[in-house]
PDB file of C-alpha atoms in Angstrom:
ATOM      1  CA  UNK A   1     -30.486 -39.220  28.729  1.00  0.00           C
ATOM      2  CA  UNK A   2     -29.973 -35.890  31.575  1.00  0.00           C
ATOM      3  CA  UNK A   3     -30.070 -32.570  30.818  1.00  0.00           C
ATOM      4  CA  UNK A   4     -26.512 -32.550  30.406  1.00  0.00           C
ATOM      5  CA  UNK A   5     -26.022 -34.890  27.776  1.00  0.00           C
ATOM      6  CA  UNK A   6     -29.067 -32.601  26.239  1.00  0.00           C
ATOM      7  CA  UNK A   7     -26.814 -29.663  27.062  1.00  0.00           C
ATOM      8  CA  UNK A   8     -23.942 -31.185  24.663  1.00  0.00           C
ATOM      9  CA  UNK A   9     -25.433 -32.711  22.584  1.00  0.00           C
ATOM     10  CA  UNK A  10     -27.509 -29.210  22.196  1.00  0.00           C
ATOM     11  CA  UNK A  11     -24.560 -27.606  21.443  1.00  0.00           C
ATOM     12  CA  UNK A  12     -22.121 -29.190  19.671  1.00  0.00           C
ATOM     13  CA  UNK A  13     -24.790 -29.384  17.270  1.00  0.00           C
ATOM     14  CA  UNK A  14     -25.259 -25.518  16.779  1.00  0.00           C
ATOM     15  CA  UNK A  15     -21.878 -25.230  16.720  1.00  0.00           C
ATOM     16  CA  UNK A  16     -21.237 -26.958  14.706  1.00  0.00           C
ATOM     17  CA  UNK A  17     -23.922 -25.894  11.794  1.00  0.00           C
ATOM     18  CA  UNK A  18     -22.446 -21.930  12.587  1.00  0.00           C
ATOM     19  CA  UNK A  19     -19.482 -23.072  12.061  1.00  0.00           C
ATOM     20  CA  UNK A  20     -20.425 -24.783   8.304  1.00  0.00           C
ATOM     21  CA  UNK A  21     -22.470 -21.971   7.531  1.00  0.00           C
ATOM     22  CA  UNK A  22     -19.956 -19.253   7.978  1.00  0.00           C
ATOM     23  CA  UNK A  23     -16.972 -20.994   6.247  1.00  0.00           C
ATOM     24  CA  UNK A  24     -19.013 -22.060   3.536  1.00  0.00           C
ATOM     25  CA  UNK A  25     -20.037 -17.750   3.799  1.00  0.00           C
ATOM     26  CA  UNK A  26     -16.271 -17.166   3.283  1.00  0.00           C
ATOM     27  CA  UNK A  27     -15.415 -19.790   0.831  1.00  0.00           C
ATOM     28  CA  UNK A  28     -17.283 -19.036  -2.031  1.00  0.00           C
ATOM     29  CA  UNK A  29     -17.630 -14.508  -0.619  1.00  0.00           C
ATOM     30  CA  UNK A  30     -13.425 -14.370   0.107  1.00  0.00           C
ATOM     31  CA  UNK A  31     -12.802 -16.376  -3.505  1.00  0.00           C
ATOM     32  CA  UNK A  32     -13.612 -12.855  -5.677  1.00  0.00           C
ATOM     33  CA  UNK A  33     -10.519 -10.993  -3.001  1.00  0.00           C
ATOM     34  CA  UNK A  34      -8.207 -13.665  -3.210  1.00  0.00           C
ATOM     35  CA  UNK A  35      -8.782 -13.776  -7.149  1.00  0.00           C
ATOM     36  CA  UNK A  36      -8.065  -9.950  -7.000  1.00  0.00           C
ATOM     37  CA  UNK A  37      -4.984 -10.174  -4.328  1.00  0.00           C
ATOM     38  CA  UNK A  38      -3.231 -12.406  -6.929  1.00  0.00           C
ATOM     39  CA  UNK A  39      -4.145 -10.100  -9.811  1.00  0.00           C
ATOM     40  CA  UNK A  40      -6.421 -12.799 -11.766  1.00  0.00           C
ATOM     41  CA  UNK A  41      -4.194 -15.993 -10.720  1.00  0.00           C
ATOM     42  CA  UNK A  42      -7.209 -17.960 -10.197  1.00  0.00           C
ATOM     43  CA  UNK A  43      -5.436 -21.180  -9.539  1.00  0.00           C
ATOM     44  CA  UNK A  44      -3.192 -19.551  -6.361  1.00  0.00           C
ATOM     45  CA  UNK A  45      -6.962 -17.704  -4.942  1.00  0.00           C
ATOM     46  CA  UNK A  46      -8.543 -21.314  -4.753  1.00  0.00           C
ATOM     47  CA  UNK A  47      -5.465 -22.655  -3.470  1.00  0.00           C
ATOM     48  CA  UNK A  48      -4.862 -20.280  -1.189  1.00  0.00           C
ATOM     49  CA  UNK A  49      -8.491 -20.027  -0.085  1.00  0.00           C
ATOM     50  CA  UNK A  50      -9.208 -23.546   1.164  1.00  0.00           C
ATOM     51  CA  UNK A  51      -5.723 -23.151   3.197  1.00  0.00           C
ATOM     52  CA  UNK A  52      -7.488 -20.422   4.668  1.00  0.00           C
ATOM     53  CA  UNK A  53     -10.756 -22.160   5.071  1.00  0.00           C
ATOM     54  CA  UNK A  54      -9.142 -25.323   6.442  1.00  0.00           C
ATOM     55  CA  UNK A  55      -7.306 -23.010   9.033  1.00  0.00           C
ATOM     56  CA  UNK A  56     -10.972 -21.125  10.008  1.00  0.00           C
ATOM     57  CA  UNK A  57     -12.613 -24.948  10.308  1.00  0.00           C
ATOM     58  CA  UNK A  58      -9.618 -26.349  12.619  1.00  0.00           C
ATOM     59  CA  UNK A  59      -9.177 -22.938  15.012  1.00  0.00           C
ATOM     60  CA  UNK A  60     -13.465 -22.749  15.618  1.00  0.00           C
ATOM     61  CA  UNK A  61     -13.682 -26.519  15.661  1.00  0.00           C
ATOM     62  CA  UNK A  62     -10.837 -26.680  18.480  1.00  0.00           C
ATOM     63  CA  UNK A  63     -12.271 -23.272  20.046  1.00  0.00           C
ATOM     64  CA  UNK A  64     -15.657 -25.502  20.557  1.00  0.00           C
ATOM     65  CA  UNK A  65     -14.218 -28.671  21.606  1.00  0.00           C
ATOM     66  CA  UNK A  66     -12.612 -27.225  24.486  1.00  0.00           C
ATOM     67  CA  UNK A  67     -14.986 -24.763  25.188  1.00  0.00           C
ATOM     68  CA  UNK A  68     -17.666 -27.864  26.142  1.00  0.00           C
ATOM     69  CA  UNK A  69     -17.295 -28.520  29.436  1.00  0.00           C
ATOM     70  CA  UNK A  70     -19.891 -27.731  31.773  1.00  0.00           C
ATOM     71  CA  UNK A  71     -18.947 -25.942  34.681  1.00  0.00           C
ATOM     72  CA  UNK A  72     -22.160 -26.097  36.779  1.00  0.00           C
ATOM     73  CA  UNK A  73     -24.336 -28.671  36.240  1.00  0.00           C
ATOM     74  CA  UNK A  74     -27.769 -28.692  34.130  1.00  0.00           C
ATOM     75  CA  UNK A  75     -30.997 -30.569  36.000  1.00  0.00           C
ATOM     76  CA  UNK A  76     -33.537 -28.756  34.280  1.00  0.00           C
ATOM     77  CA  UNK A  77     -35.146 -27.731  31.471  1.00  0.00           C
ATOM     78  CA  UNK A  78     -34.307 -23.959  32.038  1.00  0.00           C
ATOM     79  CA  UNK A  79     -30.881 -24.836  32.592  1.00  0.00           C
ATOM     80  CA  UNK A  80     -30.157 -26.217  29.403  1.00  0.00           C
ATOM     81  CA  UNK A  81     -31.573 -22.956  27.762  1.00  0.00           C
ATOM     82  CA  UNK A  82     -29.476 -21.319  29.858  1.00  0.00           C
ATOM     83  CA  UNK A  83     -26.179 -22.998  30.169  1.00  0.00           C
ATOM     84  CA  UNK A  84     -26.848 -23.175  25.985  1.00  0.00           C
ATOM     85  CA  UNK A  85     -26.868 -19.629  25.590  1.00  0.00           C
ATOM     86  CA  UNK A  86     -23.758 -18.986  26.957  1.00  0.00           C
ATOM     87  CA  UNK A  87     -21.761 -21.086  25.402  1.00  0.00           C
ATOM     88  CA  UNK A  88     -23.580 -20.529  22.086  1.00  0.00           C
ATOM     89  CA  UNK A  89     -22.979 -16.921  22.556  1.00  0.00           C
ATOM     90  CA  UNK A  90     -19.313 -17.440  23.491  1.00  0.00           C
ATOM     91  CA  UNK A  91     -18.902 -19.757  20.341  1.00  0.00           C
ATOM     92  CA  UNK A  92     -20.945 -16.749  18.078  1.00  0.00           C
ATOM     93  CA  UNK A  93     -18.648 -14.096  20.022  1.00  0.00           C
ATOM     94  CA  UNK A  94     -15.188 -16.167  18.701  1.00  0.00           C
ATOM     95  CA  UNK A  95     -16.380 -16.979  15.551  1.00  0.00           C
ATOM     96  CA  UNK A  96     -17.704 -12.881  14.400  1.00  0.00           C
ATOM     97  CA  UNK A  97     -13.892 -12.553  15.957  1.00  0.00           C
ATOM     98  CA  UNK A  98     -12.069 -14.570  13.840  1.00  0.00           C
ATOM     99  CA  UNK A  99     -14.931 -13.524  10.365  1.00  0.00           C
ATOM    100  CA  UNK A 100     -13.555 -10.039  10.659  1.00  0.00           C
ATOM    101  CA  UNK A 101     -10.095 -11.297  11.078  1.00  0.00           C
ATOM    102  CA  UNK A 102     -10.719 -12.622   7.732  1.00  0.00           C
ATOM    103  CA  UNK A 103     -12.419  -9.789   6.183  1.00  0.00           C
ATOM    104  CA  UNK A 104      -9.499  -7.524   7.164  1.00  0.00           C
ATOM    105  CA  UNK A 105      -6.624  -9.310   5.337  1.00  0.00           C
ATOM    106  CA  UNK A 106      -9.211 -10.415   2.517  1.00  0.00           C
ATOM    107  CA  UNK A 107      -9.501  -6.654   2.240  1.00  0.00           C
ATOM    108  CA  UNK A 108      -5.265  -5.955   3.235  1.00  0.00           C
ATOM    109  CA  UNK A 109      -4.314  -7.902   0.207  1.00  0.00           C
ATOM    110  CA  UNK A 110      -6.406  -6.904  -2.016  1.00  0.00           C
ATOM    111  CA  UNK A 111      -5.605  -3.184  -1.009  1.00  0.00           C
ATOM    112  CA  UNK A 112      -1.638  -3.937  -1.456  1.00  0.00           C
ATOM    113  CA  UNK A 113      -2.655  -5.730  -4.410  1.00  0.00           C
ATOM    114  CA  UNK A 114      -4.179  -2.618  -5.806  1.00  0.00           C
ATOM    115  CA  UNK A 115      -1.185  -0.887  -5.278  1.00  0.00           C
ATOM    116  CA  UNK A 116       1.052  -2.431  -6.941  1.00  0.00           C
ATOM    117  CA  UNK A 117      -0.609  -1.836  -9.796  1.00  0.00           C
ATOM    118  CA  UNK A 118      -1.384   1.341  -9.344  1.00  0.00           C
ATOM    119  CA  UNK A 119       0.160   3.775 -12.538  1.00  0.00           C
ATOM    120  CA  UNK A 120       1.586   6.841 -11.106  1.00  0.00           C
ATOM    121  CA  UNK A 121      -0.941   9.080  -9.681  1.00  0.00           C
ATOM    122  CA  UNK A 122       0.260  12.308 -11.272  1.00  0.00           C
ATOM    123  CA  UNK A 123      -0.027  13.285 -14.745  1.00  0.00           C
ATOM    124  CA  UNK A 124       3.198  14.172 -17.111  1.00  0.00           C
ATOM    125  CA  UNK A 125       4.026  17.809 -17.424  1.00  0.00           C
ATOM    126  CA  UNK A 126       5.390  17.176 -20.658  1.00  0.00           C
ATOM    127  CA  UNK A 127       6.899  14.603 -23.095  1.00  0.00           C
ATOM    128  CA  UNK A 128      10.344  13.770 -24.731  1.00  0.00           C
ATOM    129  CA  UNK A 129       8.984  13.994 -28.261  1.00  0.00           C
ATOM    130  CA  UNK A 130       7.384  17.198 -27.623  1.00  0.00           C
ATOM    131  CA  UNK A 131      10.990  18.734 -26.200  1.00  0.00           C
ATOM    132  CA  UNK A 132      12.782  17.180 -28.460  1.00  0.00           C
ATOM    133  CA  UNK A 133      10.718  18.954 -31.353  1.00  0.00           C
ATOM    134  CA  UNK A 134      11.669  22.150 -29.245  1.00  0.00           C
ATOM    135  CA  UNK A 135       7.812  22.617 -28.160  1.00  0.00           C
ATOM    136  CA  UNK A 136       7.725  24.612 -25.087  1.00  0.00           C
ATOM    137  CA  UNK A 137       7.101  23.721 -21.472  1.00  0.00           C
ATOM    138  CA  UNK A 138       4.306  24.991 -19.934  1.00  0.00           C
ATOM    139  CA  UNK A 139       5.206  27.255 -17.649  1.00  0.00           C
ATOM    140  CA  UNK A 140       3.171  25.919 -14.954  1.00  0.00           C
ATOM    141  CA  UNK A 141       1.456  23.067 -15.544  1.00  0.00           C
ATOM    142  CA  UNK A 142      -2.330  23.488 -14.168  1.00  0.00           C
ATOM    143  CA  UNK A 143      -3.315  20.546 -11.044  1.00  0.00           C
ATOM    144  CA  UNK A 144      -5.816  17.246 -11.830  1.00  0.00           C
ATOM    145  CA  UNK A 145      -9.018  17.831  -9.565  1.00  0.00           C
TER     146      UNK A 145
ATOM    147  CA  UNK B   1       7.255   2.318 -16.548  1.00  0.00           C
ATOM    148  CA  UNK B   2      10.253   0.511 -16.215  1.00  0.00           C
ATOM    149  CA  UNK B   3      12.992   3.437 -15.321  1.00  0.00           C
ATOM    150  CA  UNK B   4      12.626   6.741 -13.820  1.00  0.00           C
ATOM    151  CA  UNK B   5      15.512   8.854 -14.645  1.00  0.00           C
ATOM    152  CA  UNK B   6      16.021  11.641 -11.567  1.00  0.00           C
ATOM    153  CA  UNK B   7      16.869  14.678 -13.080  1.00  0.00           C
ATOM    154  CA  UNK B   8      19.290  16.397  -9.393  1.00  0.00           C
ATOM    155  CA  UNK B   9      21.473  18.563  -9.446  1.00  0.00           C
ATOM    156  CA  UNK B  10      24.745  17.402  -7.493  1.00  0.00           C
ATOM    157  CA  UNK B  11      26.077  21.187  -6.217  1.00  0.00           C
ATOM    158  CA  UNK B  12      23.562  20.783  -3.662  1.00  0.00           C
ATOM    159  CA  UNK B  13      24.540  19.297  -0.465  1.00  0.00           C
ATOM    160  CA  UNK B  14      20.864  18.804   0.037  1.00  0.00           C
ATOM    161  CA  UNK B  15      20.387  17.203  -3.093  1.00  0.00           C
ATOM    162  CA  UNK B  16      22.913  14.613  -3.399  1.00  0.00           C
ATOM    163  CA  UNK B  17      21.896  13.430   0.605  1.00  0.00           C
ATOM    164  CA  UNK B  18      18.793  12.919  -0.690  1.00  0.00           C
ATOM    165  CA  UNK B  19      19.893  11.032  -3.822  1.00  0.00           C
ATOM    166  CA  UNK B  20      21.629   9.389  -1.287  1.00  0.00           C
ATOM    167  CA  UNK B  21      18.864   8.745   0.817  1.00  0.00           C
ATOM    168  CA  UNK B  22      16.503   7.680  -1.731  1.00  0.00           C
ATOM    169  CA  UNK B  23      19.643   5.169  -3.473  1.00  0.00           C
ATOM    170  CA  UNK B  24      19.092   3.033  -0.041  1.00  0.00           C
ATOM    171  CA  UNK B  25      15.596   2.788  -0.248  1.00  0.00           C
ATOM    172  CA  UNK B  26      13.399  -0.336  -1.814  1.00  0.00           C
ATOM    173  CA  UNK B  27      12.254   0.347  -5.478  1.00  0.00           C
ATOM    174  CA  UNK B  28       9.271  -0.845  -7.464  1.00  0.00           C
ATOM    175  CA  UNK B  29      10.673   1.218  -9.979  1.00  0.00           C
ATOM    176  CA  UNK B  30      13.935   1.959 -10.659  1.00  0.00           C
ATOM    177  CA  UNK B  31      15.314   5.413 -10.263  1.00  0.00           C
ATOM    178  CA  UNK B  32      18.411   6.511 -12.259  1.00  0.00           C
ATOM    179  CA  UNK B  33      19.848  10.025 -10.616  1.00  0.00           C
ATOM    180  CA  UNK B  34      21.453  11.509 -13.311  1.00  0.00           C
ATOM    181  CA  UNK B  35      23.173  15.385 -12.411  1.00  0.00           C
ATOM    182  CA  UNK B  36      22.316  17.639 -14.988  1.00  0.00           C
ATOM    183  CA  UNK B  37      25.055  19.102 -14.558  1.00  0.00           C
ATOM    184  CA  UNK B  38      27.509  16.485 -15.720  1.00  0.00           C
ATOM    185  CA  UNK B  39      28.905  17.453 -19.219  1.00  0.00           C
ATOM    186  CA  UNK B  40      28.103  13.494 -20.722  1.00  0.00           C
ATOM    187  CA  UNK B  41      24.549  14.472 -19.904  1.00  0.00           C
ATOM    188  CA  UNK B  42      23.921  17.690 -21.672  1.00  0.00           C
ATOM    189  CA  UNK B  43      25.925  16.284 -24.378  1.00  0.00           C
ATOM    190  CA  UNK B  44      23.650  12.982 -24.728  1.00  0.00           C
ATOM    191  CA  UNK B  45      21.123  14.880 -24.180  1.00  0.00           C
ATOM    192  CA  UNK B  46      20.936  18.464 -25.328  1.00  0.00           C
ATOM    193  CA  UNK B  47      17.629  19.528 -25.022  1.00  0.00           C
ATOM    194  CA  UNK B  48      17.723  19.337 -21.050  1.00  0.00           C
ATOM    195  CA  UNK B  49      18.302  22.655 -20.824  1.00  0.00           C
ATOM    196  CA  UNK B  50      15.285  23.443 -21.865  1.00  0.00           C
ATOM    197  CA  UNK B  51      13.374  21.911 -19.126  1.00  0.00           C
ATOM    198  CA  UNK B  52      15.269  23.993 -17.137  1.00  0.00           C
ATOM    199  CA  UNK B  53      17.089  21.292 -14.549  1.00  0.00           C
ATOM    200  CA  UNK B  54      18.507  24.455 -12.755  1.00  0.00           C
ATOM    201  CA  UNK B  55      14.937  25.251 -11.401  1.00  0.00           C
ATOM    202  CA  UNK B  56      13.548  22.238  -9.932  1.00  0.00           C
ATOM    203  CA  UNK B  57      13.976  18.544 -10.397  1.00  0.00           C
ATOM    204  CA  UNK B  58      13.036  17.029 -13.269  1.00  0.00           C
ATOM    205  CA  UNK B  59      12.259  12.653 -13.362  1.00  0.00           C
ATOM    206  CA  UNK B  60      11.873  11.429 -16.258  1.00  0.00           C
ATOM    207  CA  UNK B  61      10.341   7.261 -17.470  1.00  0.00           C
ATOM    208  CA  UNK B  62      11.959   5.493 -20.209  1.00  0.00           C
ATOM    209  CA  UNK B  63       8.885   5.835 -22.268  1.00  0.00           C
ATOM    210  CA  UNK B  64       9.530   9.796 -22.121  1.00  0.00           C
ATOM    211  CA  UNK B  65       7.191  11.176 -19.459  1.00  0.00           C
ATOM    212  CA  UNK B  66       8.447  14.425 -18.081  1.00  0.00           C
ATOM    213  CA  UNK B  67       7.772  15.431 -14.405  1.00  0.00           C
ATOM    214  CA  UNK B  68       8.783  18.110 -13.182  1.00  0.00           C
ATOM    215  CA  UNK B  69       8.504  19.933  -9.697  1.00  0.00           C
ATOM    216  CA  UNK B  70       5.503  18.534  -7.588  1.00  0.00           C
ATOM    217  CA  UNK B  71       4.340  15.650  -9.730  1.00  0.00           C
ATOM    218  CA  UNK B  72       7.981  14.705  -9.791  1.00  0.00           C
ATOM    219  CA  UNK B  73       8.680  13.880  -6.706  1.00  0.00           C
ATOM    220  CA  UNK B  74       5.254  12.475  -5.989  1.00  0.00           C
ATOM    221  CA  UNK B  75       5.969   9.874  -9.187  1.00  0.00           C
ATOM    222  CA  UNK B  76       9.778   9.210  -7.231  1.00  0.00           C
ATOM    223  CA  UNK B  77       7.581   8.625  -4.325  1.00  0.00           C
ATOM    224  CA  UNK B  78       5.273   7.012  -6.535  1.00  0.00           C
ATOM    225  CA  UNK B  79       8.016   4.512  -7.139  1.00  0.00           C
ATOM    226  CA  UNK B  80       9.774   3.843  -4.278  1.00  0.00           C
ATOM    227  CA  UNK B  81       7.641   1.441  -3.236  1.00  0.00           C
ATOM    228  CA  UNK B  82       7.136   2.010   0.788  1.00  0.00           C
ATOM    229  CA  UNK B  83       5.968   5.101  -0.364  1.00  0.00           C
ATOM    230  CA  UNK B  84       3.290   4.916  -2.668  1.00  0.00           C
ATOM    231  CA  UNK B  85       1.162   5.240  -0.244  1.00  0.00           C
ATOM    232  CA  UNK B  86       2.277   8.602   0.727  1.00  0.00           C
ATOM    233  CA  UNK B  87       2.123   9.757  -3.836  1.00  0.00           C
ATOM    234  CA  UNK B  88      -1.190   8.813  -3.955  1.00  0.00           C
ATOM    235  CA  UNK B  89      -2.334  10.479  -1.476  1.00  0.00           C
ATOM    236  CA  UNK B  90      -0.308  13.604  -1.867  1.00  0.00           C
ATOM    237  CA  UNK B  91      -1.700  13.635  -5.706  1.00  0.00           C
ATOM    238  CA  UNK B  92      -4.899  14.006  -4.688  1.00  0.00           C
ATOM    239  CA  UNK B  93      -6.818  18.205  -4.663  1.00  0.00           C
ATOM    240  CA  UNK B  94      -7.208  18.332  -1.519  1.00  0.00           C
ATOM    241  CA  UNK B  95      -2.472  18.402  -0.631  1.00  0.00           C
ATOM    242  CA  UNK B  96      -1.319  18.423  -3.953  1.00  0.00           C
ATOM    243  CA  UNK B  97      -1.344  22.369  -3.735  1.00  0.00           C
ATOM    244  CA  UNK B  98       1.061  21.532  -0.418  1.00  0.00           C
ATOM    245  CA  UNK B  99       3.153  19.655  -1.634  1.00  0.00           C
ATOM    246  CA  UNK B 100       4.095  21.961  -4.405  1.00  0.00           C
ATOM    247  CA  UNK B 101       4.118  24.830  -2.173  1.00  0.00           C
ATOM    248  CA  UNK B 102       6.976  22.882  -0.296  1.00  0.00           C
ATOM    249  CA  UNK B 103       8.530  21.737  -2.952  1.00  0.00           C
ATOM    250  CA  UNK B 104       9.064  24.517  -4.525  1.00  0.00           C
ATOM    251  CA  UNK B 105      10.798  26.188  -1.156  1.00  0.00           C
ATOM    252  CA  UNK B 106      12.993  23.896  -0.510  1.00  0.00           C
ATOM    253  CA  UNK B 107      14.327  23.914  -4.549  1.00  0.00           C
ATOM    254  CA  UNK B 108      14.087  27.266  -4.402  1.00  0.00           C
ATOM    255  CA  UNK B 109      16.008  27.602  -1.174  1.00  0.00           C
ATOM    256  CA  UNK B 110      17.760  24.235  -1.512  1.00  0.00           C
ATOM    257  CA  UNK B 111      21.681  26.190  -1.231  1.00  0.00           C
ATOM    258  CA  UNK B 112      20.826  27.483   1.385  1.00  0.00           C
ATOM    259  CA  UNK B 113      19.011  24.916   3.205  1.00  0.00           C
ATOM    260  CA  UNK B 114      22.295  23.123   2.520  1.00  0.00           C
ATOM    261  CA  UNK B 115      24.649  25.617   4.070  1.00  0.00           C
ATOM    262  CA  UNK B 116      21.966  25.037   7.276  1.00  0.00           C
ATOM    263  CA  UNK B 117      23.056  21.380   7.800  1.00  0.00           C
ATOM    264  CA  UNK B 118      26.359  21.135   6.679  1.00  0.00           C
ATOM    265  CA  UNK B 119      25.648  19.577   3.532  1.00  0.00           C
ATOM    266  CA  UNK B 120      28.257  19.428   1.271  1.00  0.00           C
ATOM    267  CA  UNK B 121      27.621  17.842  -2.726  1.00  0.00           C
ATOM    268  CA  UNK B 122      30.025  14.833  -2.931  1.00  0.00           C
ATOM    269  CA  UNK B 123      29.120  12.746  -6.081  1.00  0.00           C
ATOM    270  CA  UNK B 124      27.872   9.038  -5.974  1.00  0.00           C
ATOM    271  CA  UNK B 125      24.791   7.512  -5.737  1.00  0.00           C
ATOM    272  CA  UNK B 126      24.237   5.681 -10.052  1.00  0.00           C
ATOM    273  CA  UNK B 127      24.161   9.836 -11.957  1.00  0.00           C
TER     274      UNK B 127
END
């Protein structure tokens, strides 16, 4: 088994492990965001969560396979590490970007859901019942803090 | 809140133009514009006069919560889907006094603004 094959094997194993780890992290910790975003509809949240993780796997594994081929020949033990470091560094950066993008999507979904459910941000100055009862209207309502 | 009634001044060009603009926006809570000068409205809701609708815009929810001036405007923005973020921002203590000052200035000078901008009061909208 030559150094090239060792590099490729290590690259595939490590990339796969890291991808699985990130995807599982997203799957476990993203769920609560999605449940909030879908207003407590857990079935829908789980479904979207699963679909997102499938997409995450496809994009990352696709990238890992496309990026497999080494341009230079690797012949020594030192070369294995150098080539592997270069490849893994890029894969990790890609995973990191995807991860942050996912977080951005999750937080956006949650913010929008919160906005949809937000009550009016100011208190009413009076109520119809009070006006009908002839109560005097406050001249200048105090500002809320 | 299911509906927000907005009592506006239909004799003011700026107010009518604003009503037309707001009517075209996407409403998370439907806005119903009612002219406070409408005799029919005055007959159905005589207590409206107690709220001095000529001084400041009045908004009322279907449950009877009454908002006026800056709080009416913030609630109207809250009812508009794309401006809810602005409503939440303007309601903060940092922005609220500015919102109030601007709303009061415009309300006080609305006829002058209408003249300057050549806006003529026109019936229309939903009220």
